[in-house]
Short mmCIF file of C-alpha atoms in Angstrom, two decimals:
data_model
loop_
_atom_site.label_atom_id
_atom_site.label_comp_id
_atom_site.label_asym_id
_atom_site.label_seq_id
_atom_site.Cartn_x
_atom_site.Cartn_y
_atom_site.Cartn_z
CA MET A 11 -9.64 5.56 31.45
CA THR A 12 -10.99 5.88 27.83
CA SER A 13 -14.86 5.38 27.55
CA GLU A 14 -16.06 4.98 24.36
CA ASN A 15 -17.30 8.33 23.74
CA ASP A 16 -14.10 9.43 23.89
CA VAL A 17 -12.76 7.22 21.37
CA LEU A 18 -15.47 7.95 18.92
CA SER A 19 -14.59 11.74 19.58
CA GLU A 20 -10.94 11.43 19.23
CA VAL A 21 -11.50 9.18 15.98
CA VAL A 22 -14.06 12.09 14.51
CA ALA A 23 -11.32 14.82 15.83
CA MET A 24 -8.51 12.76 13.51
CA LEU A 25 -10.99 12.58 10.85
CA ALA A 26 -11.91 16.30 10.67
CA GLU A 27 -7.52 16.77 10.55
CA VAL A 28 -7.86 14.19 7.34
CA VAL A 29 -10.95 15.93 5.50
CA GLY A 30 -10.88 19.32 6.93
CA GLU A 31 -13.60 20.67 9.74
CA ASP A 32 -15.58 22.53 6.84
CA PHE A 33 -16.52 18.92 5.70
CA LEU A 34 -17.60 17.59 8.59
CA LEU A 35 -19.86 20.75 9.62
CA GLU A 36 -22.05 19.45 6.81
CA GLN A 37 -22.30 15.71 8.34
CA THR A 38 -23.25 14.07 11.50
CA VAL A 39 -20.90 11.78 12.24
CA GLY A 40 -22.18 8.78 14.55
CA PRO A 41 -21.22 4.87 15.11
CA ASP A 42 -23.24 4.21 11.73
CA THR A 43 -21.90 6.70 9.39
CA THR A 44 -19.75 4.90 6.42
CA PHE A 45 -16.62 5.93 5.51
CA ASN A 46 -17.18 5.17 1.97
CA ALA A 47 -20.86 5.69 1.38
CA ASP A 48 -21.38 8.24 3.53
CA LEU A 49 -18.18 10.61 4.44
CA ALA A 50 -16.98 9.68 0.43
CA LEU A 51 -13.81 9.16 2.06
CA GLU A 52 -10.96 8.34 -0.47
CA SER A 53 -9.08 5.43 0.22
CA ILE A 54 -5.70 7.43 0.73
CA GLU A 55 -7.52 9.72 3.43
CA PHE A 56 -8.34 6.45 5.07
CA VAL A 57 -4.80 5.56 4.79
CA ALA A 58 -4.15 8.97 6.59
CA LEU A 59 -6.56 8.53 9.01
CA ALA A 60 -5.27 5.04 9.85
CA GLU A 61 -1.52 6.46 10.17
CA LYS A 62 -2.85 9.33 12.77
CA LEU A 63 -4.87 6.47 14.78
CA GLN A 64 -1.95 4.41 14.76
CA ARG A 65 0.72 7.22 15.89
CA HIS A 66 -2.45 8.46 18.42
CA TYR A 67 -2.83 4.87 20.23
CA GLY A 68 0.38 3.29 19.57
CA THR A 69 0.89 -0.20 20.02
CA ARG A 70 -2.38 -0.89 21.70
CA ILE A 71 -3.62 -0.95 17.99
CA GLU A 72 -2.73 -2.68 15.19
CA PHE A 73 -4.60 -1.11 12.60
CA ALA A 74 -2.63 -3.65 9.67
CA ALA A 75 -3.75 -6.05 11.66
CA PHE A 76 -7.48 -5.16 12.10
CA ILE A 77 -7.64 -4.64 8.21
CA ALA A 78 -5.76 -8.41 7.43
CA GLY A 79 -8.87 -9.92 9.33
CA LEU A 80 -11.38 -7.92 6.77
CA ASP A 81 -12.64 -8.90 3.24
CA LEU A 82 -13.05 -5.97 0.87
CA ASP A 83 -16.63 -5.79 1.23
CA GLN A 84 -16.35 -5.65 4.74
CA ILE A 85 -13.75 -2.79 4.19
CA MET A 86 -16.10 -0.57 1.85
CA ALA A 87 -18.52 -0.93 4.25
CA MET A 88 -16.63 0.17 7.50
CA THR A 89 -18.54 2.35 9.70
CA VAL A 90 -17.14 4.47 12.05
CA GLY A 91 -18.99 2.36 14.56
CA ASP A 92 -16.70 -0.83 13.47
CA LEU A 93 -13.54 1.15 14.20
CA THR A 94 -14.48 2.58 17.57
CA SER A 95 -15.31 -0.92 18.59
CA TYR A 96 -12.03 -2.64 17.58
CA ILE A 97 -10.08 0.42 19.16
CA GLU A 98 -12.20 -0.17 22.33
CA GLY A 99 -11.49 -3.56 22.45
CA ARG A 100 -7.58 -3.13 22.53
CA LEU A 101 -7.67 -0.68 24.74
CA ALA A 102 -9.57 -2.59 27.00
CA ALA A 103 -7.03 -5.75 26.42
CA SER A 104 -4.14 -3.75 26.73
CA ARG A 105 -5.52 -2.27 30.18
CA GLU A 106 -6.03 -6.07 31.25
CA GLY A 107 -2.64 -6.70 30.21
CA ALA A 108 -1.35 -3.86 31.74
CA ALA A 109 -2.95 -5.30 35.16
CA ASP A 110 -1.66 -9.15 34.44
CA ALA A 111 1.44 -7.34 34.02
CA ALA A 112 1.25 -5.62 37.76
CA ALA A 113 -0.08 -8.41 39.27
CA ALA A 114 2.68 -10.57 38.06
CA PRO A 115 5.30 -9.62 40.60
CA ASP A 116 3.11 -10.52 43.59
CA THR A 117 3.32 -14.29 42.18
CA ALA A 118 6.84 -14.29 41.40
CA ASP A 119 7.55 -12.90 44.90
CA THR A 120 4.97 -15.75 46.49
CA SER A 121 7.10 -18.94 44.66
CA ALA A 122 10.30 -17.46 45.50
CA ALA A 123 9.06 -17.44 49.32
CA TYR A 124 8.14 -20.91 49.08
CA ALA A 125 11.34 -22.04 46.99
CA MET B 20 5.29 6.42 8.50
CA ALA B 21 5.25 9.90 7.37
CA TYR B 22 6.08 12.50 4.82
CA VAL B 23 9.64 12.28 3.33
CA ARG B 24 11.69 15.17 1.84
CA ALA B 25 13.78 13.58 -1.02
CA ARG B 26 15.05 14.62 -4.36
CA GLY B 27 13.36 17.77 -3.93
CA VAL B 28 9.98 16.50 -3.64
CA ARG B 29 7.72 16.10 -0.64
CA PHE B 30 7.23 11.81 -0.66
CA HIS B 31 4.47 10.21 2.01
CA VAL B 32 5.11 6.64 2.76
CA VAL B 33 3.48 4.30 4.68
CA ASP B 34 5.53 1.76 6.81
CA LEU B 35 3.58 -1.39 8.43
CA GLY B 36 4.89 -4.55 10.66
CA ARG B 37 8.26 -4.61 12.09
CA ASP B 38 12.01 -5.46 11.24
CA THR B 39 12.11 -9.38 11.82
CA GLY B 40 14.76 -11.54 10.24
CA ARG B 41 12.83 -11.10 6.55
CA SER B 42 13.84 -8.79 4.03
CA PRO B 43 11.31 -6.11 4.12
CA VAL B 44 8.97 -5.83 0.92
CA VAL B 45 8.52 -2.71 -0.72
CA MET B 46 5.06 -2.73 -2.59
CA LEU B 47 4.95 0.03 -5.25
CA HIS B 48 1.40 0.75 -6.51
CA GLY B 49 0.13 1.83 -10.16
CA LEU B 50 -0.73 5.20 -11.97
CA PHE B 51 -3.33 7.24 -12.24
CA THR B 52 -5.89 5.62 -9.06
CA GLY B 53 -3.09 4.19 -7.39
CA SER B 54 -1.69 5.09 -4.16
CA ALA B 55 -0.23 3.72 -0.95
CA ALA B 56 -3.83 2.60 -0.29
CA SER B 57 -4.02 0.21 -3.26
CA TRP B 58 -1.45 -2.30 -0.96
CA PHE B 59 -2.66 -1.03 2.37
CA PHE B 60 -6.54 -2.49 1.90
CA THR B 61 -5.47 -5.47 -0.25
CA ALA B 62 -2.21 -7.77 0.39
CA ALA B 63 0.34 -5.30 2.55
CA PRO B 64 -1.44 -5.57 6.16
CA ALA B 65 -1.13 -9.64 5.89
CA LEU B 66 2.47 -9.67 4.69
CA ALA B 67 3.28 -6.97 7.50
CA ARG B 68 2.56 -9.94 9.98
CA THR B 69 6.37 -11.52 9.39
CA ARG B 70 8.01 -8.44 8.15
CA ARG B 71 8.22 -4.81 7.52
CA VAL B 72 6.15 -3.43 4.65
CA ARG B 73 6.86 -0.08 3.17
CA LEU B 74 4.18 1.25 0.96
CA PRO B 75 5.47 4.84 -1.11
CA ASP B 76 3.09 6.99 -2.58
CA TRP B 77 4.79 7.73 -6.29
CA ARG B 78 4.97 11.22 -7.27
CA GLY B 79 1.81 12.64 -7.76
CA HIS B 80 -0.23 10.41 -6.76
CA GLY B 81 -1.93 9.65 -3.07
CA LEU B 82 -0.37 12.20 -0.69
CA THR B 83 2.76 12.56 -2.28
CA GLU B 84 3.59 15.99 -4.05
CA ARG B 85 2.23 16.48 -7.33
CA THR B 86 5.32 17.26 -9.25
CA PRO B 87 4.94 18.88 -13.32
CA THR B 88 7.86 16.31 -14.41
CA GLY B 89 9.09 13.42 -13.80
CA TYR B 90 6.97 10.24 -14.41
CA ASP B 91 9.31 8.26 -16.51
CA THR B 92 11.01 5.08 -14.61
CA THR B 93 14.57 6.26 -14.85
CA THR B 94 13.34 9.25 -12.37
CA MET B 95 10.99 7.11 -10.32
CA ALA B 96 13.58 4.23 -9.98
CA ASP B 97 15.82 6.93 -8.65
CA ASP B 98 13.15 8.47 -6.39
CA LEU B 99 12.96 4.53 -5.24
CA ALA B 100 16.39 4.35 -4.40
CA ALA B 101 15.98 7.80 -2.41
CA LEU B 102 13.10 6.68 -0.66
CA THR B 103 14.27 2.67 0.65
CA ALA B 104 18.20 4.45 1.52
CA ASP B 105 17.85 3.27 4.97
CA LEU B 106 16.50 -0.54 4.27
CA PRO B 107 18.60 -3.42 4.33
CA PRO B 108 17.80 -5.36 0.97
CA PHE B 109 14.26 -5.46 0.29
CA ALA B 110 11.98 -7.32 -2.32
CA ILE B 111 9.67 -5.64 -3.77
CA ALA B 112 5.84 -6.28 -5.31
CA GLY B 113 5.24 -3.81 -7.90
CA HIS B 114 1.55 -3.63 -9.54
CA SER B 115 1.26 -2.32 -13.12
CA TYR B 116 3.98 0.73 -13.88
CA GLY B 117 5.23 0.13 -10.25
CA ALA B 118 6.65 -3.16 -11.54
CA THR B 119 8.01 -1.57 -14.60
CA VAL B 120 9.74 0.65 -12.46
CA ALA B 121 10.98 -2.07 -10.13
CA VAL B 122 12.13 -3.82 -13.05
CA ARG B 123 14.37 -0.90 -13.82
CA PHE B 124 15.44 -0.45 -10.29
CA ALA B 125 16.64 -3.93 -9.77
CA ARG B 126 18.76 -3.43 -13.11
CA ALA B 127 19.95 -0.43 -11.82
CA HIS B 128 20.91 -1.72 -8.27
CA PRO B 129 21.27 -5.59 -8.50
CA GLY B 130 22.65 -5.59 -4.72
CA ARG B 131 19.49 -4.33 -3.28
CA VAL B 132 16.74 -6.30 -4.27
CA THR B 133 16.26 -10.28 -2.96
CA ALA B 134 13.33 -10.98 -4.67
CA LEU B 135 10.68 -9.50 -7.52
CA ALA B 136 6.67 -9.76 -7.54
CA LEU B 137 5.25 -8.30 -11.18
CA VAL B 138 1.51 -7.92 -10.72
CA ASP B 139 0.31 -7.42 -14.08
CA PRO B 140 3.34 -5.89 -15.49
CA PRO B 141 2.36 -3.67 -18.20
CA PHE B 142 5.22 -5.18 -20.50
CA SER B 143 3.38 -5.61 -23.87
CA GLY B 144 3.59 -1.65 -24.88
CA VAL B 145 -0.12 -1.03 -24.77
CA VAL B 146 0.07 1.57 -22.20
CA ALA B 147 -1.45 4.19 -24.34
CA GLU B 148 -4.61 1.96 -25.06
CA ILE B 149 -5.61 2.28 -21.56
CA ASP B 150 -8.20 4.58 -21.00
CA PRO B 151 -8.73 5.78 -17.15
CA GLY B 152 -12.49 6.78 -17.84
CA ARG B 153 -12.69 2.85 -18.31
CA CYS B 154 -10.78 1.41 -15.08
CA ALA B 155 -12.61 1.04 -12.18
CA VAL B 156 -12.25 4.59 -10.53
CA PRO B 157 -13.76 5.47 -7.47
CA ASP B 158 -15.89 9.06 -8.05
CA ALA B 159 -13.35 10.89 -5.35
CA ALA B 160 -10.47 10.35 -7.34
CA ARG B 161 -11.11 11.50 -10.58
CA ASP B 162 -9.91 14.73 -9.97
CA SER B 163 -6.93 13.84 -9.21
CA VAL B 164 -6.67 11.39 -12.30
CA ALA B 165 -7.51 14.50 -14.51
CA ASP B 166 -5.20 16.97 -12.56
CA LEU B 167 -2.37 14.14 -13.99
CA LEU B 168 -3.42 13.97 -17.30
CA ARG B 169 -3.73 17.98 -17.83
CA ARG B 170 -1.21 19.19 -15.42
CA THR B 171 1.78 17.03 -15.66
CA SER B 172 3.79 15.32 -18.04
CA LEU B 173 2.68 11.86 -16.75
CA VAL B 174 1.60 10.50 -20.34
CA TYR B 175 4.21 11.78 -22.25
CA ASP B 176 7.13 10.47 -19.92
CA LEU B 177 4.71 7.41 -20.37
CA ALA B 178 4.68 7.58 -24.20
CA ALA B 179 8.43 8.15 -24.33
CA ASP B 180 9.73 5.68 -21.59
CA PRO B 181 11.04 2.38 -23.61
CA PRO B 182 9.20 -0.91 -23.01
CA VAL B 183 10.58 -3.54 -20.94
CA THR B 184 12.05 -6.15 -23.21
CA ALA B 185 13.21 -9.53 -23.14
CA ALA B 186 16.55 -8.92 -23.03
CA GLU B 187 15.85 -6.56 -20.26
CA LEU B 188 14.13 -9.49 -18.36
CA ALA B 189 16.87 -11.69 -19.05
CA GLU B 190 19.83 -9.53 -17.40
CA LEU B 191 17.70 -10.33 -13.88
CA ALA B 192 18.28 -14.09 -14.22
CA GLY B 193 19.16 -15.17 -10.59
CA LEU B 194 16.75 -12.84 -8.75
CA PRO B 195 14.08 -15.07 -7.65
CA LEU B 196 10.91 -13.65 -9.76
CA LEU B 197 7.27 -14.02 -10.05
CA ALA B 198 4.83 -12.53 -12.43
CA VAL B 199 1.18 -12.80 -11.99
CA VAL B 200 -0.93 -11.55 -14.60
CA GLY B 201 -4.92 -11.18 -15.20
CA SER B 202 -6.74 -13.80 -17.28
CA GLY B 203 -8.55 -10.79 -18.59
CA SER B 204 -5.97 -8.47 -18.62
CA PRO B 205 -4.81 -6.45 -21.68
CA PHE B 206 -1.09 -7.08 -20.19
CA ARG B 207 -1.66 -10.70 -20.02
CA SER B 208 1.14 -11.14 -22.51
CA ALA B 209 3.97 -9.95 -20.24
CA ALA B 210 3.45 -13.27 -18.88
CA ASP B 211 5.30 -14.97 -22.05
CA LEU B 212 7.76 -12.25 -22.40
CA VAL B 213 8.83 -13.18 -18.64
CA GLY B 214 8.74 -16.60 -19.58
CA GLN B 215 10.54 -16.56 -22.48
CA ALA B 216 13.41 -14.14 -20.81
CA LEU B 217 13.18 -16.21 -17.41
CA PRO B 218 12.28 -19.40 -17.90
CA ALA B 219 13.13 -20.08 -14.08
CA ALA B 220 10.49 -17.52 -13.04
CA ARG B 221 7.20 -18.51 -11.39
CA ARG B 222 4.16 -17.52 -13.15
CA HIS B 223 0.69 -17.51 -12.48
CA VAL B 224 -2.74 -16.10 -14.37
CA LEU B 225 -5.53 -15.45 -11.79
CA ASN B 226 -8.99 -15.25 -12.90
CA GLY B 227 -9.29 -11.27 -13.00
CA GLY B 228 -8.45 -7.86 -15.51
CA HIS B 229 -5.61 -5.68 -14.52
CA ASP B 230 -6.37 -4.81 -10.80
CA LEU B 231 -5.58 -8.00 -9.55
CA HIS B 232 -4.47 -6.91 -6.27
CA ILE B 233 -7.95 -5.77 -5.40
CA THR B 234 -10.29 -8.35 -7.54
CA ALA B 235 -7.91 -11.19 -7.01
CA ARG B 236 -7.19 -10.23 -3.54
CA ALA B 237 -7.92 -13.39 -1.73
CA ARG B 238 -5.62 -15.50 -4.34
CA LEU B 239 -2.49 -12.97 -4.93
CA THR B 240 -2.24 -12.23 -1.13
CA PRO B 241 -1.23 -15.68 -0.24
CA LEU B 242 0.53 -16.12 -3.46
CA LEU B 243 3.00 -13.48 -2.98
CA GLY B 244 3.58 -14.42 0.95
CA ALA B 245 4.56 -17.70 -0.09
CA PHE B 246 6.99 -16.64 -3.28
CA LEU B 247 8.47 -14.15 -0.28
CA GLU B 248 8.87 -17.13 2.03
CA GLU B 249 10.19 -19.67 -0.93
CA SER B 250 12.68 -17.11 -1.93
CA HIS B 251 13.93 -16.69 1.49
CA ALA B 252 13.37 -13.06 1.04
#
């Protein structure tokens, strides 16, 4: 199980890989930190972070779909918390999906028994 | 999504979406402040819902190696060929110089391109008049722009590169082609050149300047999506 703190620390660790540990020593990164105004993340660095997130969480997240649903103002104002909330939501949905899939064979067995 | 070594250069290329029955679309950014991010945060995510999208960083841009030379359209069209060698025939959407390279690529590799969308293509020969200091440059990007200007042959390559002509565009007849220009762009007349050369091409003028992918994102994105669908790309 991935707790909310775990997602935040994973995102911060990947951010450090993108911008460098030294850079993050000068900043405290929390849910309210904005990528653009606070971290001055270049847009291509944000792409690099997105690639790391996608690689790390795999098909459980769809970063492109997340971005497609936002307008540019929302992207420019995005906070670390906005990103971690999206990831946590997707991870939770993925766990529920896995639970449903695990439950499905029981249903099939039941209908087979009645057939 | 990865780094690719091609033609002796370390390129950064982003892939979005997945293979479907439709052609992939390769989206090409413009020079200086452009990068894979230009499309990544604008039209690419929406197009990636229905097809594979590839976003290369040109040499000297984004996370691709900054080579001292090779910014002419012939070299960059060869770069594009290397970075798309694994793809089936694909559509291209190119902004600015990315559109110019796309035209050169489509002429050199006619069987490889299924549709061509040109977004504010700089066909009117005023590239040298563009002052990077006056463009909407994020502060963080200025250093890399300065490096491109001072440490590479880019501006010389641009000046020496032959402008796209009507005759050259006419060779693309038969290829579904869309030209979108900004109402306030210095390159607005490119749409007229496309119209002369290719009367069947679709042309649109959107409110905005040169960076339509950003400032007209909400209009341009569905326009590109519809064009790709109608082209059966």
